[in-house]
Short mmCIF file of N, CA, C and O and ligand atoms in Angstrom, two decimals:
data_model
loop_
_atom_site.label_atom_id
_atom_site.label_comp_id
_atom_site.label_asym_id
_atom_site.label_seq_id
_atom_site.Cartn_x
_atom_site.Cartn_y
_atom_site.Cartn_z
N PRO Q 1 82.40 49.77 94.67
CA PRO Q 1 83.21 50.06 96.34
C PRO Q 1 82.62 51.07 97.28
O PRO Q 1 81.10 51.41 96.91
N PRO Q 2 83.56 51.29 97.81
CA PRO Q 2 82.51 51.44 99.29
C PRO Q 2 82.29 53.05 99.65
O PRO Q 2 82.71 53.55 98.07
N GLN Q 3 81.39 53.92 100.39
CA GLN Q 3 80.85 54.70 100.50
C GLN Q 3 82.64 55.58 100.52
O GLN Q 3 83.67 55.27 100.80
N CYS Q 4 82.46 56.89 100.52
CA CYS Q 4 83.61 57.77 100.77
C CYS Q 4 83.67 58.26 101.78
O CYS Q 4 82.96 58.82 102.18
N SER Q 5 85.14 58.59 102.49
CA SER Q 5 85.22 59.16 103.16
C SER Q 5 86.08 60.27 103.40
O SER Q 5 87.51 60.58 102.99
N LEU Q 6 85.86 61.01 104.51
CA LEU Q 6 87.44 61.88 104.70
C LEU Q 6 88.38 61.80 105.35
O LEU Q 6 89.31 62.81 104.88
N LEU Q 7 88.37 61.07 105.69
CA LEU Q 7 89.01 60.63 106.83
C LEU Q 7 90.34 60.26 106.55
O LEU Q 7 90.51 59.71 105.40
N GLY Q 8 91.51 60.60 106.87
CA GLY Q 8 92.64 60.68 105.97
C GLY Q 8 93.85 61.73 105.65
O GLY Q 8 93.55 62.52 105.87
N LEU Q 9 94.74 61.42 105.02
CA LEU Q 9 95.87 62.29 104.49
C LEU Q 9 95.86 62.27 102.91
O LEU Q 9 95.09 61.46 101.75
N TRP Q 10 94.87 63.85 102.43
CA TRP Q 10 95.14 64.09 101.32
C TRP Q 10 96.14 65.41 100.61
O TRP Q 10 96.48 66.28 101.60
N GLN Q 11 96.10 65.41 99.83
CA GLN Q 11 96.68 66.87 98.56
C GLN Q 11 95.42 67.05 97.67
O GLN Q 11 95.28 66.47 96.73
N ASN Q 12 96.16 68.35 97.62
CA ASN Q 12 95.13 69.27 96.55
C ASN Q 12 96.12 70.00 95.43
O ASN Q 12 97.14 69.24 95.54
N ASP Q 13 95.53 69.90 94.25
CA ASP Q 13 96.16 70.54 93.27
C ASP Q 13 96.86 71.77 93.51
O ASP Q 13 97.73 71.62 92.33
N LEU Q 14 97.54 72.36 94.27
CA LEU Q 14 98.18 73.52 94.89
C LEU Q 14 99.41 72.89 95.56
O LEU Q 14 100.52 73.30 95.65
N GLY Q 15 99.38 71.49 95.92
CA GLY Q 15 100.21 70.87 96.44
C GLY Q 15 99.76 70.18 98.38
O GLY Q 15 100.70 70.24 98.85
N SER Q 16 98.65 71.61 98.30
CA SER Q 16 98.30 72.02 99.94
C SER Q 16 98.49 70.51 100.42
O SER Q 16 97.59 69.58 100.14
N GLU Q 17 98.50 69.96 101.83
CA GLU Q 17 98.14 68.57 102.28
C GLU Q 17 97.31 68.94 103.21
O GLU Q 17 96.88 69.70 104.68
N MET Q 18 96.52 68.32 103.81
CA MET Q 18 95.59 67.38 105.03
C MET Q 18 95.26 66.48 105.41
O MET Q 18 94.72 65.91 104.99
N ASN Q 19 94.94 66.70 106.75
CA ASN Q 19 94.98 65.29 107.21
C ASN Q 19 93.69 65.66 108.59
O ASN Q 19 93.75 66.57 109.42
N ILE Q 20 92.67 64.77 108.13
CA ILE Q 20 90.97 64.96 108.42
C ILE Q 20 91.29 63.41 109.21
O ILE Q 20 91.44 62.37 109.31
N SER Q 21 91.63 63.55 110.79
CA SER Q 21 92.23 62.94 111.54
C SER Q 21 91.13 61.97 112.31
O SER Q 21 91.35 61.29 113.12
N ALA Q 22 90.24 62.68 112.52
CA ALA Q 22 88.83 62.46 113.45
C ALA Q 22 87.29 62.85 113.07
O ALA Q 22 87.18 63.79 112.58
N GLY Q 23 86.19 61.83 113.11
CA GLY Q 23 85.37 62.09 113.03
C GLY Q 23 84.66 61.65 113.61
O GLY Q 23 84.60 60.49 114.36
N ASN Q 24 82.65 62.15 113.59
CA ASN Q 24 81.88 61.30 114.91
C ASN Q 24 80.91 61.15 113.73
O ASN Q 24 80.16 62.28 113.46
N ASN Q 25 79.88 60.96 114.88
CA ASN Q 25 78.47 60.62 114.53
C ASN Q 25 77.53 61.73 114.46
O ASN Q 25 76.30 61.05 113.52
N ALA Q 26 77.86 62.59 114.29
CA ALA Q 26 77.23 63.81 114.60
C ALA Q 26 77.73 64.05 113.40
O ALA Q 26 76.90 65.51 113.50
N GLY Q 27 78.61 63.83 112.45
CA GLY Q 27 78.98 64.42 111.03
C GLY Q 27 80.11 65.18 111.01
O GLY Q 27 80.68 65.76 110.61
N LYS Q 28 80.54 65.78 112.63
CA LYS Q 28 81.59 66.74 112.75
C LYS Q 28 83.01 66.01 112.57
O LYS Q 28 82.92 64.75 112.87
N PHE Q 29 83.60 66.61 112.35
CA PHE Q 29 85.17 66.33 111.62
C PHE Q 29 86.20 67.21 112.11
O PHE Q 29 85.45 69.00 112.26
N PHE Q 30 87.80 66.62 112.17
CA PHE Q 30 88.74 67.81 112.65
C PHE Q 30 90.00 67.04 112.31
O PHE Q 30 90.18 65.94 111.71
N GLY Q 31 90.82 67.96 111.93
CA GLY Q 31 92.34 67.81 111.42
C GLY Q 31 93.23 69.44 111.33
O GLY Q 31 92.31 70.32 112.11
N THR Q 32 93.80 69.13 110.30
CA THR Q 32 94.84 70.06 110.22
C THR Q 32 95.07 70.02 108.55
O THR Q 32 94.84 69.56 107.63
N TYR Q 33 95.43 71.28 108.19
CA TYR Q 33 95.86 72.11 106.67
C TYR Q 33 97.31 72.69 107.15
O TYR Q 33 97.41 73.80 108.04
N LEU Q 34 97.64 72.32 106.06
CA LEU Q 34 98.98 72.81 105.12
C LEU Q 34 99.62 73.19 104.60
O LEU Q 34 99.21 72.48 103.25
N THR Q 35 99.13 74.66 103.97
CA THR Q 35 98.96 74.90 103.19
C THR Q 35 100.57 75.06 102.09
O THR Q 35 100.94 75.30 102.60
N LYS Q 36 100.60 74.85 101.06
CA LYS Q 36 101.86 75.55 99.97
C LYS Q 36 102.06 76.17 99.14
O LYS Q 36 102.84 76.74 99.03
N VAL Q 37 101.09 77.05 99.43
CA VAL Q 37 100.78 78.69 99.20
C VAL Q 37 100.82 79.72 100.32
O VAL Q 37 99.83 79.30 101.28
N SER Q 38 101.33 80.42 100.00
CA SER Q 38 100.43 81.70 100.84
C SER Q 38 100.25 83.07 100.54
O SER Q 38 99.65 84.37 101.06
N ALA Q 39 101.66 83.96 99.51
CA ALA Q 39 101.89 84.86 99.25
C ALA Q 39 101.85 85.58 100.08
O ALA Q 39 101.62 87.08 100.25
N THR Q 40 102.53 85.12 101.46
CA THR Q 40 103.51 86.55 102.44
C THR Q 40 104.45 85.44 102.97
O THR Q 40 105.10 85.33 102.48
N HIS Q 41 105.19 86.63 103.52
CA HIS Q 41 106.56 86.07 103.58
C HIS Q 41 106.44 85.77 105.07
O HIS Q 41 107.87 85.86 105.66
N LYS Q 42 105.41 85.83 105.73
CA LYS Q 42 105.32 84.70 107.16
C LYS Q 42 105.96 83.55 106.98
O LYS Q 42 104.80 82.98 105.94
N PRO Q 43 106.30 82.80 108.17
CA PRO Q 43 106.65 81.63 107.60
C PRO Q 43 104.95 80.63 107.56
O PRO Q 43 104.13 81.29 108.12
N ILE Q 44 104.99 79.74 106.61
CA ILE Q 44 103.92 78.85 106.51
C ILE Q 44 103.64 77.82 107.70
O ILE Q 44 104.85 77.60 108.16
N ALA Q 45 102.66 77.77 109.02
CA ALA Q 45 102.48 77.04 109.78
C ALA Q 45 101.39 75.91 109.95
O ALA Q 45 100.57 76.69 109.00
N VAL Q 46 101.28 75.06 109.78
CA VAL Q 46 99.94 73.86 109.87
C VAL Q 46 98.97 74.58 110.84
O VAL Q 46 99.42 75.01 111.79
N SER Q 47 97.17 74.94 110.21
CA SER Q 47 96.38 74.98 110.97
C SER Q 47 95.28 74.42 110.94
O SER Q 47 95.31 73.08 110.22
N PRO Q 48 94.55 74.98 112.05
CA PRO Q 48 93.54 74.01 112.03
C PRO Q 48 92.03 73.64 111.15
O PRO Q 48 92.16 74.70 110.94
N LEU Q 49 91.75 72.98 110.94
CA LEU Q 49 90.84 72.71 110.31
C LEU Q 49 89.38 71.47 111.26
O LEU Q 49 89.56 70.82 111.88
N ARG Q 50 88.39 72.24 111.24
CA ARG Q 50 86.97 71.73 111.73
C ARG Q 50 85.40 71.89 110.73
O ARG Q 50 85.49 72.53 110.03
N GLY Q 51 84.96 70.70 110.50
CA GLY Q 51 83.96 71.12 109.76
C GLY Q 51 82.71 69.97 110.10
O GLY Q 51 82.86 69.18 110.50
N SER Q 52 81.73 70.11 109.33
CA SER Q 52 80.80 68.81 109.46
C SER Q 52 80.44 68.20 108.24
O SER Q 52 80.75 69.26 107.17
N GLN Q 53 80.08 67.20 107.97
CA GLN Q 53 79.31 66.11 106.69
C GLN Q 53 77.84 66.05 106.71
O GLN Q 53 77.98 65.67 108.10
N GLN Q 54 77.52 65.60 106.25
CA GLN Q 54 76.23 64.59 105.85
C GLN Q 54 76.13 63.51 106.47
O GLN Q 54 77.17 62.65 106.64
N MET Q 55 75.73 63.12 107.41
CA MET Q 55 75.19 61.64 108.05
C MET Q 55 74.78 60.92 107.67
O MET Q 55 73.84 60.99 106.61
N GLY Q 56 74.98 59.57 108.49
CA GLY Q 56 74.81 58.90 107.82
C GLY Q 56 75.06 57.54 106.51
O GLY Q 56 76.27 58.09 106.53
N ASN Q 57 74.49 56.74 105.78
CA ASN Q 57 75.62 56.28 105.23
C ASN Q 57 74.76 56.24 103.91
O ASN Q 57 74.01 56.20 102.93
N VAL Q 58 75.80 57.83 103.59
CA VAL Q 58 75.67 58.35 102.17
C VAL Q 58 77.02 58.21 101.66
O VAL Q 58 77.92 58.06 101.65
N LYS Q 59 76.86 57.33 100.18
CA LYS Q 59 77.96 56.91 99.22
C LYS Q 59 78.97 58.23 98.75
O LYS Q 59 80.06 58.19 99.08
N GLN Q 60 78.67 59.07 98.55
CA GLN Q 60 79.08 60.62 98.43
C GLN Q 60 78.78 61.51 98.79
O GLN Q 60 77.70 62.54 98.12
N PRO Q 61 79.06 61.92 100.00
CA PRO Q 61 78.90 63.16 101.02
C PRO Q 61 78.92 64.27 100.73
O PRO Q 61 80.09 64.86 99.92
N THR Q 62 77.86 64.90 100.80
CA THR Q 62 78.55 66.89 100.76
C THR Q 62 79.26 67.11 102.28
O THR Q 62 78.32 66.22 103.47
N PHE Q 63 80.23 68.13 102.04
CA PHE Q 63 79.96 68.43 103.83
C PHE Q 63 81.08 69.77 103.46
O PHE Q 63 81.77 70.67 101.91
N GLY Q 64 81.56 70.48 104.59
CA GLY Q 64 82.15 71.63 105.05
C GLY Q 64 82.85 71.63 105.59
O GLY Q 64 83.37 71.18 106.64
N PHE Q 65 84.27 72.86 105.64
CA PHE Q 65 84.81 72.79 106.76
C PHE Q 65 86.01 74.35 106.67
O PHE Q 65 85.57 75.15 105.62
N THR Q 66 85.59 74.65 107.99
CA THR Q 66 86.46 75.92 108.04
C THR Q 66 88.25 76.07 108.45
O THR Q 66 88.79 75.10 109.37
N VAL Q 67 88.79 76.62 108.20
CA VAL Q 67 90.45 77.09 108.06
C VAL Q 67 90.58 77.82 108.56
O VAL Q 67 90.40 79.11 108.60
N THR Q 68 91.07 77.89 110.05
CA THR Q 68 91.49 79.86 110.58
C THR Q 68 92.99 79.59 110.74
O THR Q 68 93.79 78.91 111.34
N TRP Q 69 93.31 80.28 109.59
CA TRP Q 69 95.23 80.33 109.70
C TRP Q 69 95.99 80.42 110.45
O TRP Q 69 95.77 81.58 111.45
N SER Q 70 96.49 79.71 111.43
CA SER Q 70 97.15 80.11 112.30
C SER Q 70 98.54 81.03 112.21
O SER Q 70 99.07 81.60 113.44
N PHE Q 71 99.06 81.48 111.14
CA PHE Q 71 99.70 82.24 110.88
C PHE Q 71 99.34 83.87 110.20
O PHE Q 71 100.27 84.64 109.65
N THR Q 72 98.22 84.40 110.18
CA THR Q 72 98.19 85.06 109.35
C THR Q 72 96.40 85.65 109.59
O THR Q 72 95.92 84.34 110.33
N ASP Q 73 95.75 86.92 109.64
CA ASP Q 73 94.57 86.97 109.78
C ASP Q 73 93.19 86.77 109.06
O ASP Q 73 93.36 87.90 108.47
N SER Q 74 93.41 85.59 108.36
CA SER Q 74 92.31 85.26 107.52
C SER Q 74 91.97 83.76 107.46
O SER Q 74 92.69 83.12 108.29
N THR Q 75 90.72 83.68 107.60
CA THR Q 75 90.20 82.17 107.20
C THR Q 75 89.58 81.95 106.00
O THR Q 75 89.26 82.92 105.01
N THR Q 76 89.46 80.55 105.81
CA THR Q 76 88.90 80.30 104.80
C THR Q 76 88.24 78.80 105.00
O THR Q 76 88.19 78.14 106.21
N VAL Q 77 86.90 79.09 104.29
CA VAL Q 77 85.43 77.55 104.33
C VAL Q 77 85.94 77.21 103.41
O VAL Q 77 86.21 77.98 102.02
N PHE Q 78 85.53 76.01 103.13
CA PHE Q 78 85.11 74.78 101.95
C PHE Q 78 84.05 73.86 101.79
O PHE Q 78 83.71 73.90 102.73
N VAL Q 79 83.64 73.73 100.40
CA VAL Q 79 82.84 73.19 100.82
C VAL Q 79 82.78 72.36 99.59
O VAL Q 79 83.52 72.71 98.59
N GLY Q 80 82.53 71.28 99.53
CA GLY Q 80 82.59 70.20 98.42
C GLY Q 80 81.48 69.00 98.72
O GLY Q 80 80.74 68.40 99.14
N GLN Q 81 82.53 67.42 98.14
CA GLN Q 81 81.88 66.82 97.93
C GLN Q 81 82.39 65.76 97.61
O GLN Q 81 83.69 65.79 96.85
N CYS Q 82 82.57 64.51 98.24
CA CYS Q 82 83.23 63.26 98.16
C CYS Q 82 82.58 62.53 97.33
O CYS Q 82 81.63 62.21 97.23
N PHE Q 83 83.88 62.34 96.31
CA PHE Q 83 83.37 61.14 95.23
C PHE Q 83 83.55 60.12 95.38
O PHE Q 83 85.47 60.13 95.07
N VAL Q 84 83.38 59.30 94.61
CA VAL Q 84 84.29 57.87 94.41
C VAL Q 84 83.75 57.07 93.72
O VAL Q 84 82.93 56.60 92.82
N ASP Q 85 85.35 56.86 92.90
CA ASP Q 85 84.80 56.02 91.29
C ASP Q 85 84.54 54.45 91.86
O ASP Q 85 84.60 53.97 91.91
N ASP Q 86 84.62 53.83 90.61
CA ASP Q 86 84.02 52.59 90.64
C ASP Q 86 85.23 51.55 90.60
O ASP Q 86 85.01 49.85 90.65
N LYS Q 87 86.76 52.34 90.92
CA LYS Q 87 88.29 51.86 91.51
C LYS Q 87 87.97 52.22 92.45
O LYS Q 87 88.68 51.74 93.42
N GLY Q 88 87.44 52.19 93.34
CA GLY Q 88 86.76 52.88 94.85
C GLY Q 88 88.69 54.48 94.80
O GLY Q 88 88.57 54.58 96.29
N LYS Q 89 88.74 54.82 94.26
CA LYS Q 89 89.25 56.05 93.99
C LYS Q 89 88.85 57.26 94.94
O LYS Q 89 87.17 57.33 93.48
N GLU Q 90 89.40 58.00 95.60
CA GLU Q 90 88.32 58.86 96.04
C GLU Q 90 88.67 60.14 95.92
O GLU Q 90 90.30 60.20 95.84
N THR Q 91 87.95 61.31 95.36
CA THR Q 91 88.54 62.92 94.78
C THR Q 91 87.30 63.79 95.85
O THR Q 91 86.69 63.20 95.89
N LEU Q 92 87.22 64.66 96.35
CA LEU Q 92 87.03 65.90 97.17
C LEU Q 92 86.69 67.35 95.88
O LEU Q 92 88.18 67.76 96.12
N GLN Q 93 86.16 67.15 95.46
CA GLN Q 93 85.97 68.33 95.03
C GLN Q 93 85.23 69.68 95.47
O GLN Q 93 84.25 69.59 96.04
N THR Q 94 86.00 70.77 95.83
CA THR Q 94 85.35 71.74 96.30
C THR Q 94 85.84 72.90 95.64
O THR Q 94 86.41 73.21 95.20
N MET Q 95 84.88 73.87 96.50
CA MET Q 95 84.97 75.59 96.46
C MET Q 95 85.45 76.29 97.80
O MET Q 95 85.28 75.48 98.97
N TRP Q 96 86.47 77.69 97.62
CA TRP Q 96 86.91 77.84 98.84
C TRP Q 96 86.43 79.39 99.04
O TRP Q 96 86.37 80.13 97.62
N LEU Q 97 85.98 80.11 99.84
CA LEU Q 97 86.36 81.54 100.25
C LEU Q 97 86.88 81.62 101.11
O LEU Q 97 86.99 81.18 102.12
N LEU Q 98 88.33 82.66 100.61
CA LEU Q 98 89.38 82.65 102.15
C LEU Q 98 88.76 84.60 101.89
O LEU Q 98 88.45 85.66 101.38
N ARG Q 99 88.36 84.99 103.26
CA ARG Q 99 88.12 86.38 103.81
C ARG Q 99 89.83 86.37 104.41
O ARG Q 99 89.88 86.22 104.76
N LYS Q 100 90.21 87.82 103.66
CA LYS Q 100 90.89 88.47 104.46
C LYS Q 100 90.72 89.39 105.28
O LYS Q 100 90.03 90.03 105.43
N LYS Q 101 91.59 89.69 106.39
CA LYS Q 101 91.69 91.04 107.09
C LYS Q 101 91.80 92.02 106.32
O LYS Q 101 92.34 92.73 105.79
N VAL Q 102 90.92 92.65 106.47
CA VAL Q 102 91.27 94.44 105.89
C VAL Q 102 91.29 95.62 106.77
O VAL Q 102 90.12 95.30 108.50
N ASP Q 103 91.70 96.33 106.99
CA ASP Q 103 91.53 97.52 108.35
C ASP Q 103 90.80 98.50 108.37
O ASP Q 103 90.38 99.10 109.43
N SER Q 104 89.33 98.81 107.45
CA SER Q 104 88.66 98.90 107.46
C SER Q 104 87.55 99.11 106.62
O SER Q 104 87.70 98.13 105.31
N ILE Q 105 86.56 99.19 106.57
CA ILE Q 105 84.47 98.96 106.02
C ILE Q 105 85.13 99.17 104.49
O ILE Q 105 84.32 98.22 103.63
N GLU Q 106 85.72 100.24 104.19
CA GLU Q 106 85.80 100.86 103.20
C GLU Q 106 86.24 99.54 102.28
O GLU Q 106 86.33 99.92 101.31
N ASP Q 107 87.40 98.67 103.39
CA ASP Q 107 88.29 97.78 101.87
C ASP Q 107 87.38 96.46 102.20
O ASP Q 107 87.59 96.07 101.37
N ASN Q 108 86.07 96.54 102.52
CA ASN Q 108 84.98 95.44 101.91
C ASN Q 108 85.30 94.67 101.21
O ASN Q 108 85.14 93.86 101.38
N TRP Q 109 85.19 95.99 100.18
CA TRP Q 109 85.09 94.79 98.81
C TRP Q 109 86.09 94.29 98.46
O TRP Q 109 85.35 93.17 97.84
N GLN Q 110 87.31 94.16 98.65
CA GLN Q 110 88.43 93.41 98.43
C GLN Q 110 88.89 92.50 99.60
O GLN Q 110 90.11 92.18 98.77
N ALA Q 111 87.82 92.18 100.33
CA ALA Q 111 88.53 91.42 101.34
C ALA Q 111 87.87 89.59 101.11
O ALA Q 111 88.64 89.21 102.00
N THR Q 112 87.45 89.41 99.88
CA THR Q 112 86.92 88.06 99.80
C THR Q 112 87.75 87.58 98.45
O THR Q 112 87.53 87.95 97.34
N LEU Q 113 88.19 86.06 98.59
CA LEU Q 113 89.02 85.90 97.41
C LEU Q 113 88.27 84.24 97.26
O LEU Q 113 87.66 83.40 98.13
N VAL Q 114 87.93 83.80 95.94
CA VAL Q 114 87.15 82.25 95.26
C VAL Q 114 88.55 81.33 94.76
O VAL Q 114 88.29 82.23 93.72
N GLY Q 115 87.88 80.51 95.48
CA GLY Q 115 88.51 79.49 94.09
C GLY Q 115 88.06 77.76 94.56
O GLY Q 115 86.47 77.83 94.87
N THR Q 116 88.97 77.08 93.34
CA THR Q 116 88.14 75.86 93.33
C THR Q 116 89.67 74.88 93.73
O THR Q 116 90.52 75.12 93.56
N ASN Q 117 89.06 73.67 94.39
CA ASN Q 117 89.90 72.90 94.82
C ASN Q 117 89.98 71.47 94.64
O ASN Q 117 88.80 71.37 95.08
N ASN Q 118 91.06 71.00 94.49
CA ASN Q 118 90.17 69.23 94.21
C ASN Q 118 91.39 68.19 94.71
O ASN Q 118 92.47 68.45 94.98
N PHE Q 119 90.93 67.45 96.18
CA PHE Q 119 91.72 66.75 96.45
C PHE Q 119 91.68 64.89 95.85
O PHE Q 119 90.99 64.86 96.09
N THR Q 120 92.96 64.82 96.68
CA THR Q 120 93.27 63.12 96.09
C THR Q 120 94.32 62.48 97.46
O THR Q 120 94.74 63.26 97.65
N ARG Q 121 94.10 61.06 97.52
CA ARG Q 121 94.58 60.81 99.11
C ARG Q 121 96.31 61.09 98.38
O ARG Q 121 96.50 60.47 97.18
N LEU Q 122 96.47 61.40 99.46
CA LEU Q 122 98.07 61.51 99.69
C LEU Q 122 98.90 59.76 99.83
O LEU Q 122 98.20 59.11 100.91
N GLN Q 123 99.36 59.08 98.76
CA GLN Q 123 100.48 58.00 98.65
C GLN Q 123 101.03 58.17 99.60
O GLN Q 123 102.22 58.95 100.22
N SER Q 124 101.38 57.21 100.98
CA SER Q 124 102.29 56.89 101.79
C SER Q 124 103.96 56.95 101.07
O SER Q 124 103.70 56.21 100.10
N ARG Q 125 104.71 57.70 101.49
CA ARG Q 125 105.94 58.17 100.27
C ARG Q 125 106.80 56.58 100.51
O ARG Q 125 108.10 56.76 99.97
N GLY Q 126 106.65 56.03 102.07
CA GLY Q 126 107.82 55.25 102.04
C GLY Q 126 109.08 55.94 102.93
O GLY Q 126 108.75 57.03 103.40
N VAL Q 127 110.09 55.04 103.25
CA VAL Q 127 110.73 55.18 103.82
C VAL Q 127 112.38 55.02 102.96
O VAL Q 127 112.15 54.19 101.89
O1 B9F J 1 98.04 83.14 102.02
C1 B9F J 1 96.90 83.13 102.73
C2 B9F J 1 96.96 84.61 103.30
C3 B9F J 1 95.22 85.84 103.51
C4 B9F J 1 95.89 86.88 104.29
C5 B9F J 1 97.96 86.83 103.63
C6 B9F J 1 97.57 85.42 103.16
C7 B9F J 1 96.73 82.42 103.83
C8 B9F J 1 97.02 80.53 102.81
C9 B9F J 1 95.42 80.58 102.36
C10 B9F J 1 96.04 79.48 101.41
C11 B9F J 1 94.70 79.30 100.24
C12 B9F J 1 95.06 78.81 99.04
N1 B9F J 1 95.72 76.78 99.90
C13 B9F J 1 94.83 76.29 99.39
O2 B9F J 1 95.26 74.88 99.68
S1 B9F J 1 93.03 78.50 101.02
C14 B9F J 1 92.72 78.47 99.57
C15 B9F J 1 93.91 78.09 98.53
N2 B9F J 1 93.62 76.43 98.65
C16 B9F J 1 97.67 86.89 100.62
C17 B9F J 1 96.25 88.10 100.96
C18 B9F J 1 95.60 86.70 100.69
C19 B9F J 1 96.15 85.40 100.21
C20 B9F J 1 97.23 85.89 100.54
FE1 B9F J 1 96.16 86.21 102.18
#
């Protein structure tokens, strides 16, 4: 099977969707992220993502990207690896850190959440 590629439309185990639409030969990539969950009353909006991955002819590259949420004062970073199985099915295994905005340094201790997400390619639903 070919190299694992980050480009395209992905959905994670929470139902969030991301579209990695552009990459360059310096390993940088760009896209958009639509989270399915938010735990706020503010409406969810599409947010930009920017990342970088291992360069060159790497079959299962490692990568990292940042999502700066457009609808709330917080930022999430993801790190992961793109895996491809012997049938060509690709999976992104990631861990994330979410930094919340807190009002004072005394609240710094409670400002970071951690978790995992795995992403698979979103099948086009047709019409
Ligand atoms: O809900 C987050 C948020 C931050 C401060 C107020 C609201 C923004 C969206 C985060 C989405 C996370 C999950 N979605 C996903 O696909 S990023 C990692 C997970 N993977 C209230 C306080 C802190 C969180 C909720 Fe908030």
